[in-house]
GROMACS .gro file of C-alpha atoms in nm:
model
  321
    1UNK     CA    1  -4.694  10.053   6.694
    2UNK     CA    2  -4.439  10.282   6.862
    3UNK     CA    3  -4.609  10.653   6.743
    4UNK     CA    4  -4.977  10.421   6.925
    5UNK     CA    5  -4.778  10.382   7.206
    6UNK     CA    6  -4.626  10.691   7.206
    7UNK     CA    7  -4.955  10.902   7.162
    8UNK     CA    8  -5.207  10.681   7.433
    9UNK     CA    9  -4.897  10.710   7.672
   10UNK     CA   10  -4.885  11.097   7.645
   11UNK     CA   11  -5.283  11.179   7.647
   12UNK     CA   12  -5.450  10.907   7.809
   13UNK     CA   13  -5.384  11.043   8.157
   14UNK     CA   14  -5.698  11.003   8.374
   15UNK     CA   15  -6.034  10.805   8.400
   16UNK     CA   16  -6.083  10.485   8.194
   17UNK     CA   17  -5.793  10.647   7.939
   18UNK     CA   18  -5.542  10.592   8.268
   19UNK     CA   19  -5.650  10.247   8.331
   20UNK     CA   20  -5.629  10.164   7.946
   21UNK     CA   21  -5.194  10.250   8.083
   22UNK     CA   22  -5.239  10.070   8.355
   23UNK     CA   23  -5.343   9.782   8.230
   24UNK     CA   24  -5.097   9.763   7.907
   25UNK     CA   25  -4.819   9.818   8.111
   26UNK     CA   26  -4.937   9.538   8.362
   27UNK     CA   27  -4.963   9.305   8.098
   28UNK     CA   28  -4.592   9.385   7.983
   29UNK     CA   29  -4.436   9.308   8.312
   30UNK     CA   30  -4.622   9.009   8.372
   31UNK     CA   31  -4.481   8.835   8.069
   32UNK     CA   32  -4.189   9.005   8.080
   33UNK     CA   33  -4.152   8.811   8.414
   34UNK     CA   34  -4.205   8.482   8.169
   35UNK     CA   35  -4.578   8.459   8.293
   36UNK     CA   36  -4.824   8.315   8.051
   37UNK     CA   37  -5.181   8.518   7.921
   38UNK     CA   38  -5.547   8.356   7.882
   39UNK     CA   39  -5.728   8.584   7.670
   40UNK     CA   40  -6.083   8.575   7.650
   41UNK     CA   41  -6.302   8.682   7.349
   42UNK     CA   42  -6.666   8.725   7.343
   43UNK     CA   43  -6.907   8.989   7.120
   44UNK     CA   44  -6.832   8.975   6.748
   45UNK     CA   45  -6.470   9.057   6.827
   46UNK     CA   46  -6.408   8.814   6.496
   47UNK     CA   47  -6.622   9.019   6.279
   48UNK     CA   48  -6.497   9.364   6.420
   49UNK     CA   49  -6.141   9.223   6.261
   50UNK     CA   50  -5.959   9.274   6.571
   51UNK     CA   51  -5.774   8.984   6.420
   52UNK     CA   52  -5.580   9.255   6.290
   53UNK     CA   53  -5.388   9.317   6.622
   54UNK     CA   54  -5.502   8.998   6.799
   55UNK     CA   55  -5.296   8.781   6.543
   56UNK     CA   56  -4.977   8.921   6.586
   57UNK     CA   57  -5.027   8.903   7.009
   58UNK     CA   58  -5.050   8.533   6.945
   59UNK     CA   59  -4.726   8.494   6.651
   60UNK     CA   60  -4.506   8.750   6.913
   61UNK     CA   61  -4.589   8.517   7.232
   62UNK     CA   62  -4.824   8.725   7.402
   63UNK     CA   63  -5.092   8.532   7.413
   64UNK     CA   64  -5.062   8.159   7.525
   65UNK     CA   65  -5.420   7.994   7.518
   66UNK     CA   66  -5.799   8.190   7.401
   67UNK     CA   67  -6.108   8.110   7.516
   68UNK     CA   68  -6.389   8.192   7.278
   69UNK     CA   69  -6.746   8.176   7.210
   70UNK     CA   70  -6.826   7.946   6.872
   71UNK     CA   71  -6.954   8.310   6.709
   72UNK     CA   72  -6.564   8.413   6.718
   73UNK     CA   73  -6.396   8.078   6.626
   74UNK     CA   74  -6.614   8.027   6.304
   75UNK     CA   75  -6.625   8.426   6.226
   76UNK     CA   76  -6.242   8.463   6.224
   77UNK     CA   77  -6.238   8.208   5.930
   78UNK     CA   78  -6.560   8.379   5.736
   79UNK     CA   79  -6.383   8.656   5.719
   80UNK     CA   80  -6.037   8.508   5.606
   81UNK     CA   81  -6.238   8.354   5.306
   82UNK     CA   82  -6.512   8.619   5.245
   83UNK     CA   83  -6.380   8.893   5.345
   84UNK     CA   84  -6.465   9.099   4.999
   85UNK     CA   85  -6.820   8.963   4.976
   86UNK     CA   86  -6.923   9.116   5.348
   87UNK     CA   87  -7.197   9.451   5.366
   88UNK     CA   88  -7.109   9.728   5.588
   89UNK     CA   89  -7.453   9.886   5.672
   90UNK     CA   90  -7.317  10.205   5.813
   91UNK     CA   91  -7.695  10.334   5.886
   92UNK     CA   92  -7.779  10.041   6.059
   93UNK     CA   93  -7.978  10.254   6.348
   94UNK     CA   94  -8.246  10.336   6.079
   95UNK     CA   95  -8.307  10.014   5.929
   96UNK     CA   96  -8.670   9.963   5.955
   97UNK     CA   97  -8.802   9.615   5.966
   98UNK     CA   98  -8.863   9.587   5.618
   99UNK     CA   99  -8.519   9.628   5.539
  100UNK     CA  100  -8.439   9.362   5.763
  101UNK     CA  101  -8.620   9.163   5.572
  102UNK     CA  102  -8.444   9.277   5.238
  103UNK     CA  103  -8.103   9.154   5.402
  104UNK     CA  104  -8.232   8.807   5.525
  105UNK     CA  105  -8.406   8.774   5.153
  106UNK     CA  106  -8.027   8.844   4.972
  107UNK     CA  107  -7.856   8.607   5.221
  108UNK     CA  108  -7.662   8.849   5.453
  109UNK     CA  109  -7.667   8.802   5.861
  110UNK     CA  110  -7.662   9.160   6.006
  111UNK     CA  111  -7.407   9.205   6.252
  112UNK     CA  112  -7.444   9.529   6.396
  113UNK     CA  113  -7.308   9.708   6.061
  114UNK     CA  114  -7.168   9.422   5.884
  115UNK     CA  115  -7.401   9.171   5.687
  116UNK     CA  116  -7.224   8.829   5.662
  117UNK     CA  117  -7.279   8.667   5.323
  118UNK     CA  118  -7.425   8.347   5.357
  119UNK     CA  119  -7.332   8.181   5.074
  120UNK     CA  120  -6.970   8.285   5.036
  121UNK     CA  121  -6.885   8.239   5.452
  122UNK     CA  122  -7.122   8.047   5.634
  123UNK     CA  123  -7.203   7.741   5.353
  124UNK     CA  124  -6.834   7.729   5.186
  125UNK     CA  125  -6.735   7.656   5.513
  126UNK     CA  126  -7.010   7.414   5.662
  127UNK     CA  127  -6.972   7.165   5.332
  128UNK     CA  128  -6.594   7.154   5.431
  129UNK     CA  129  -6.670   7.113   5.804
  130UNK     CA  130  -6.929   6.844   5.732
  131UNK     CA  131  -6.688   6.629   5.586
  132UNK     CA  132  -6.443   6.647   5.866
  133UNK     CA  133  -6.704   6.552   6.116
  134UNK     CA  134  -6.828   6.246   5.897
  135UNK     CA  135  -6.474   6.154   5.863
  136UNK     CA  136  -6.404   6.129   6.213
  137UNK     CA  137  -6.773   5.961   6.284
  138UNK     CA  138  -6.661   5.669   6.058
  139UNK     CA  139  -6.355   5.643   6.237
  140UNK     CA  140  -6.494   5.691   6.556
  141UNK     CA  141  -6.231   5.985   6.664
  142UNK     CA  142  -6.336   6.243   6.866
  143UNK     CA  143  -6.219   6.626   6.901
  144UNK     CA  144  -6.305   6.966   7.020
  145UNK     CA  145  -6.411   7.256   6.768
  146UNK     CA  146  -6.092   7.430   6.750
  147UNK     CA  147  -5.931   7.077   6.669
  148UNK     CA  148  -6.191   7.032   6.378
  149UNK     CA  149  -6.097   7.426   6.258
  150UNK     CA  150  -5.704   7.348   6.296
  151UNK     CA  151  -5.782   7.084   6.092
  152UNK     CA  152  -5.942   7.244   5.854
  153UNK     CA  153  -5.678   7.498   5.825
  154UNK     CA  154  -5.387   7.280   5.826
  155UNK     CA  155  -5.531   7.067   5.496
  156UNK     CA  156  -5.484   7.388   5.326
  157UNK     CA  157  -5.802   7.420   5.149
  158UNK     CA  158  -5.938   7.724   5.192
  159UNK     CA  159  -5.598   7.893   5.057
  160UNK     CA  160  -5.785   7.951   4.738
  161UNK     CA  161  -6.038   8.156   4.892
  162UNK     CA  162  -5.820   8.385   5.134
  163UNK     CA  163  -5.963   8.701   5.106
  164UNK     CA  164  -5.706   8.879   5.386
  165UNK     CA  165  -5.370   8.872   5.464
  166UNK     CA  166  -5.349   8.530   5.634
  167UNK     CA  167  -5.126   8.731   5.902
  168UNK     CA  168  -5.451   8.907   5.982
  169UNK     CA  169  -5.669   8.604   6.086
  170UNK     CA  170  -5.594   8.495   6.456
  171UNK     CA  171  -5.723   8.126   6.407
  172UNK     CA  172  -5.466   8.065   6.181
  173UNK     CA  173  -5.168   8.251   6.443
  174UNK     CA  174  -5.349   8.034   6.679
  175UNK     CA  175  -5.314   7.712   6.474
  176UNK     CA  176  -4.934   7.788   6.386
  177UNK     CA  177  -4.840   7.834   6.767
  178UNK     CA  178  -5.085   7.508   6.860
  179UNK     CA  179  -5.253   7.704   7.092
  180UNK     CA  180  -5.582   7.536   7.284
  181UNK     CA  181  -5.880   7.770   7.208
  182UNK     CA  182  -6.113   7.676   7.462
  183UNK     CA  183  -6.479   7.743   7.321
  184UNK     CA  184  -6.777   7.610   7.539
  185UNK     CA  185  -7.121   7.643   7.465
  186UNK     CA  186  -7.018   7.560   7.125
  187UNK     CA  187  -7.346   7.503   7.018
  188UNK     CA  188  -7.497   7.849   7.040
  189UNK     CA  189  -7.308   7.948   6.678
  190UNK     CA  190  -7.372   7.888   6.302
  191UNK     CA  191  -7.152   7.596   6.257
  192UNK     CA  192  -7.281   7.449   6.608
  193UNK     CA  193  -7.623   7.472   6.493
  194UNK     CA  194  -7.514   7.327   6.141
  195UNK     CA  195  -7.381   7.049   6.339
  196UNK     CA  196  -7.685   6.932   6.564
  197UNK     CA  197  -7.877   6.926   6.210
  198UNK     CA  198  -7.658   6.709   6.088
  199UNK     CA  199  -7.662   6.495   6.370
  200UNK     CA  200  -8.046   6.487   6.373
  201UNK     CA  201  -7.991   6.387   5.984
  202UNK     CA  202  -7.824   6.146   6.085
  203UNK     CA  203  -7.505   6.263   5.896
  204UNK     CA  204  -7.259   6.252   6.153
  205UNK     CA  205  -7.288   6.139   6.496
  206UNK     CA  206  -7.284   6.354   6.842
  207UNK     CA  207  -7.004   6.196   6.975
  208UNK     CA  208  -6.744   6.273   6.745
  209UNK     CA  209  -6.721   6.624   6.885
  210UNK     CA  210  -6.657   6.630   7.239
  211UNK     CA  211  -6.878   6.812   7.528
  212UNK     CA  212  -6.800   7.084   7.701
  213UNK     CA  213  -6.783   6.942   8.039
  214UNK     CA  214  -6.461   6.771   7.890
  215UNK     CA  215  -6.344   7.094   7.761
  216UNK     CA  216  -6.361   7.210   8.098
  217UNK     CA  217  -6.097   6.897   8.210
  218UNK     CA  218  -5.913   6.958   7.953
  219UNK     CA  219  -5.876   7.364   8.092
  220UNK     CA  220  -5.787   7.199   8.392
  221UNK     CA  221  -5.518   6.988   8.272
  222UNK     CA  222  -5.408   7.314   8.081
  223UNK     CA  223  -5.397   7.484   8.353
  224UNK     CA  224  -5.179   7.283   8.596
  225UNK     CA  225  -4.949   7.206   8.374
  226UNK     CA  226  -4.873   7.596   8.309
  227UNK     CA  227  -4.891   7.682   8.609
  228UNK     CA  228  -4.607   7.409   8.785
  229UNK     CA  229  -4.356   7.751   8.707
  230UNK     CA  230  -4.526   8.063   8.613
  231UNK     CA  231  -4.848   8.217   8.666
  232UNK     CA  232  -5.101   8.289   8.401
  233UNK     CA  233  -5.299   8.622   8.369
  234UNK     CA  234  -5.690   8.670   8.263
  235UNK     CA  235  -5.723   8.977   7.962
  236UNK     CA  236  -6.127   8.928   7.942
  237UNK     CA  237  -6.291   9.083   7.633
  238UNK     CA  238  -6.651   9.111   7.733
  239UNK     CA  239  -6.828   8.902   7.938
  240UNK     CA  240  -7.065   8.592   7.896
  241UNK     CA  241  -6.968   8.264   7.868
  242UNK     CA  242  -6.634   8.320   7.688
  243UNK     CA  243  -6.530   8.475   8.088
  244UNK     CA  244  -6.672   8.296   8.318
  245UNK     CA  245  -6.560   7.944   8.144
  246UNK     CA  246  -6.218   7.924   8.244
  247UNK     CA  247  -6.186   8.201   8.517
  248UNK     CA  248  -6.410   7.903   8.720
  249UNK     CA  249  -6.129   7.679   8.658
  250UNK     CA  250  -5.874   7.797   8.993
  251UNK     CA  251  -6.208   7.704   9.234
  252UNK     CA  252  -6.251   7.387   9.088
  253UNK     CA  253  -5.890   7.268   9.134
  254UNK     CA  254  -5.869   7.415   9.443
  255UNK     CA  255  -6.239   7.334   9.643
  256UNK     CA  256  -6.342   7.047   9.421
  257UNK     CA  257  -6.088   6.873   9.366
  258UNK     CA  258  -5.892   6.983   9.659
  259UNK     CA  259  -5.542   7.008   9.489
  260UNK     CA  260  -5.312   7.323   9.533
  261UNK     CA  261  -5.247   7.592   9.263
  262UNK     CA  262  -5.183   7.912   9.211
  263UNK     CA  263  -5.473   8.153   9.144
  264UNK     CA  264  -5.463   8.375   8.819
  265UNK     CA  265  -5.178   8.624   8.856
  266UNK     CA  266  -5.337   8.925   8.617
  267UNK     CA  267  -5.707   9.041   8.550
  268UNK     CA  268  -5.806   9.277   8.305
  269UNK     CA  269  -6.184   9.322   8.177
  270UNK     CA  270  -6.309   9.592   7.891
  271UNK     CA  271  -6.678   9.566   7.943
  272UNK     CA  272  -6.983   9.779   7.881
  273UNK     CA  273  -7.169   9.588   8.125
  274UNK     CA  274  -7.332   9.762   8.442
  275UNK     CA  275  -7.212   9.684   8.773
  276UNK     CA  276  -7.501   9.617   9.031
  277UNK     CA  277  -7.732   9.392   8.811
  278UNK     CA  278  -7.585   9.081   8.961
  279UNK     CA  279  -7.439   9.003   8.657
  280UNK     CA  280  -7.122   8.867   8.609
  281UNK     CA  281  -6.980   9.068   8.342
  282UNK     CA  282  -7.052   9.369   8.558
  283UNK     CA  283  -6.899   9.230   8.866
  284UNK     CA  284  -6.608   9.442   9.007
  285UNK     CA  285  -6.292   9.246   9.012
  286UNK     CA  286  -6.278   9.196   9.372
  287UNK     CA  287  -6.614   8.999   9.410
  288UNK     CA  288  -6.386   8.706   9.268
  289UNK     CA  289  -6.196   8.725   9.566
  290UNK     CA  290  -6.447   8.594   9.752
  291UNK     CA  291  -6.532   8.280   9.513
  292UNK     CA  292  -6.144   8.203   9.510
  293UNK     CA  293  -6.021   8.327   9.171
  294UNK     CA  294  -5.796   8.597   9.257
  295UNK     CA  295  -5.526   8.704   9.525
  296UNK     CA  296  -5.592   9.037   9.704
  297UNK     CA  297  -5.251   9.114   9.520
  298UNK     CA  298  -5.356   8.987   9.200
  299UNK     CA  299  -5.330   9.340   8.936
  300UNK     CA  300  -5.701   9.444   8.864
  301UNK     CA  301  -5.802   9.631   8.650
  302UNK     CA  302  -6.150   9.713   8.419
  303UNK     CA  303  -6.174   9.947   8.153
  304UNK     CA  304  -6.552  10.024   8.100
  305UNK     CA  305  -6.548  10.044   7.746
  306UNK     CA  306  -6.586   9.952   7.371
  307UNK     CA  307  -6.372   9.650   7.343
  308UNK     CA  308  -6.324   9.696   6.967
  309UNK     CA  309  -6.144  10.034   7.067
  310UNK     CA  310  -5.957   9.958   7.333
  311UNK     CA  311  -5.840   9.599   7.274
  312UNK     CA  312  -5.643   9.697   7.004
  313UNK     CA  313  -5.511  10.003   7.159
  314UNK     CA  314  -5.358   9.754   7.468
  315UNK     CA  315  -5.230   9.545   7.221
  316UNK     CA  316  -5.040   9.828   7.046
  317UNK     CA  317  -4.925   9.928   7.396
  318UNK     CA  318  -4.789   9.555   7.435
  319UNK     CA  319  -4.637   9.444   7.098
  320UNK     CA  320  -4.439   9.801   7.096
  321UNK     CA  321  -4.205   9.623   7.377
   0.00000   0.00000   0.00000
């Protein structure tokens, strides 16, 4: 990590390379203070493997709660247990249509340049998921998707099919620290999908897996509590829904609920998005000033960029302290 560290620090001088230092070195002094970090994952960040440097961030402490879309929860795990069965399509640009085809005939879900098996990821782990969520059914318990996951993980079943280093899989980093992994609109992802099929089946039941608008009181709660003493930072990866989930969280306390706390202490985003087409992964960091997010003194910073580049770059930066 220390030759990474080393090398970004002595050529990454100016432009978006600068505010890759900035940034890093931001997020060191802010939990060097003994601040906490949200980190936010949306894309295919899973599939791209950045579990690689993500996983230790979590196991070293700097990383104290995730928010992620359902694509990255349930993609973390395909990988850990069919990781040698996945495609890499390297000329991916030239596909035509009928090779498209090919791939959807032989079971493989084109992600950009890596086909997910279906077999060995996607069904291996739905049969084990379904019988969590007709456990809990019976039993009339109720959890969140992470919950389900940690569950999964924790009865240790899967082991025979780890196809990675375990250390390489945050989910499971995630799982051994008992971190919340906050993942709303659960239901646009393979295992959400498998899930409302079941339900319409008549397999399991809808309520054993609680809503989102739940998982946003239970951010809430998270967030009060860990912010009584320290302040907690925002490292967004992307955009979407996996950003502007929990970054709402400071205005809701605050003007709906009309209870004091502190706003988010850091911001960070490496986006690709376009700033001036109203959308919110292109907004500049100071619009959410205005809808009561963060400080004028919060650190800002945005790295317009490829996320699976410069994510694990930062990271480097920060685990080299």
């Amino acid at each position: 990590m220390g030759a990474i560290k080393d090398f970004i620090t002595h050529h990454y001088r100016h432009f978006n390379s600068a505010v890759v230092i900035d940034a890093a070195q931001a997020y060191v002094d802010h939990i060097d203070r003994g601040d906490k970090m949200l980190v936010t994952l949306a894309g295919a960040m899973s599939t791209a493997e950045l579990g690689l440097s993500f996983a230790e961030m979590i196991r070293q402490g700097k990383v104290h709660g995730v928010c992620s879309t359902g694509a990255n929860l349930e993609e973390d795990i395909f990988n850990l247990v069919a990781h040698n069965h996945y495609k890499r399509v390297p000329n991916y640009r030239t596909l035509s249509d009928d090779d498209e085809l090919e791939l959807l005939a032989g079971g493989w879900n084109r992600v950009t340049d890596t086909c997910i098996p279906e077999e060995e990821a996607m069904r291996r782990i739905e049969r084990r998921m379904l019988d969590l969520w007709k456990a809990a059914s019976e039993k009339g318990e109720r959890y969140f998707p992470y919950e389900y996951m940690y569950q999964l993980i924790e009865s240790g079943v899967l082991e025979e099919w780890y196809e990675i280093d375990p250390k390489s899989a945050w989910l499971l980093a995630a799982c051994e620290r008992k971190l919340p992994v906050f993942v709303p609109g659960w239901e646009d992802s393979t295992l959400g999908n498998v899930f409302v099929a079941a339900a319409i089946r008549g397999d399991v039941n809808y309520n054993c897996m609680k809503s989102g608008l739940e998982l946003m009181g239970e951010l809430v709660d998270w967030y009060k509590t860990n912010t009584e003493d320290t302040s907690i930072g925002f490292f967004q990866i992307g955009g979407g829904i996996a950003g502007d989930f929990p970054i709402c969280v400071v205005p809701l306390i605050q003007q709906d609920l009309k209870q004091d706390c502190r706003l988010w202490g850091y911001f960070c985003q490496i986006s690709d998005s376009t700033t001036s087409y109203g959308s919110y992964s292109g907004a500049v960091p100071n619009e959410k000033i205005t809808w009561g997010k963060l400080s004028v003194d919060t650190p800002r910073f945005v790295i317009e960029s490829d996320a699976t580049i410069v994510a694990p770059l930062i990271f480097a930066y920060v685990l080299d302290q």
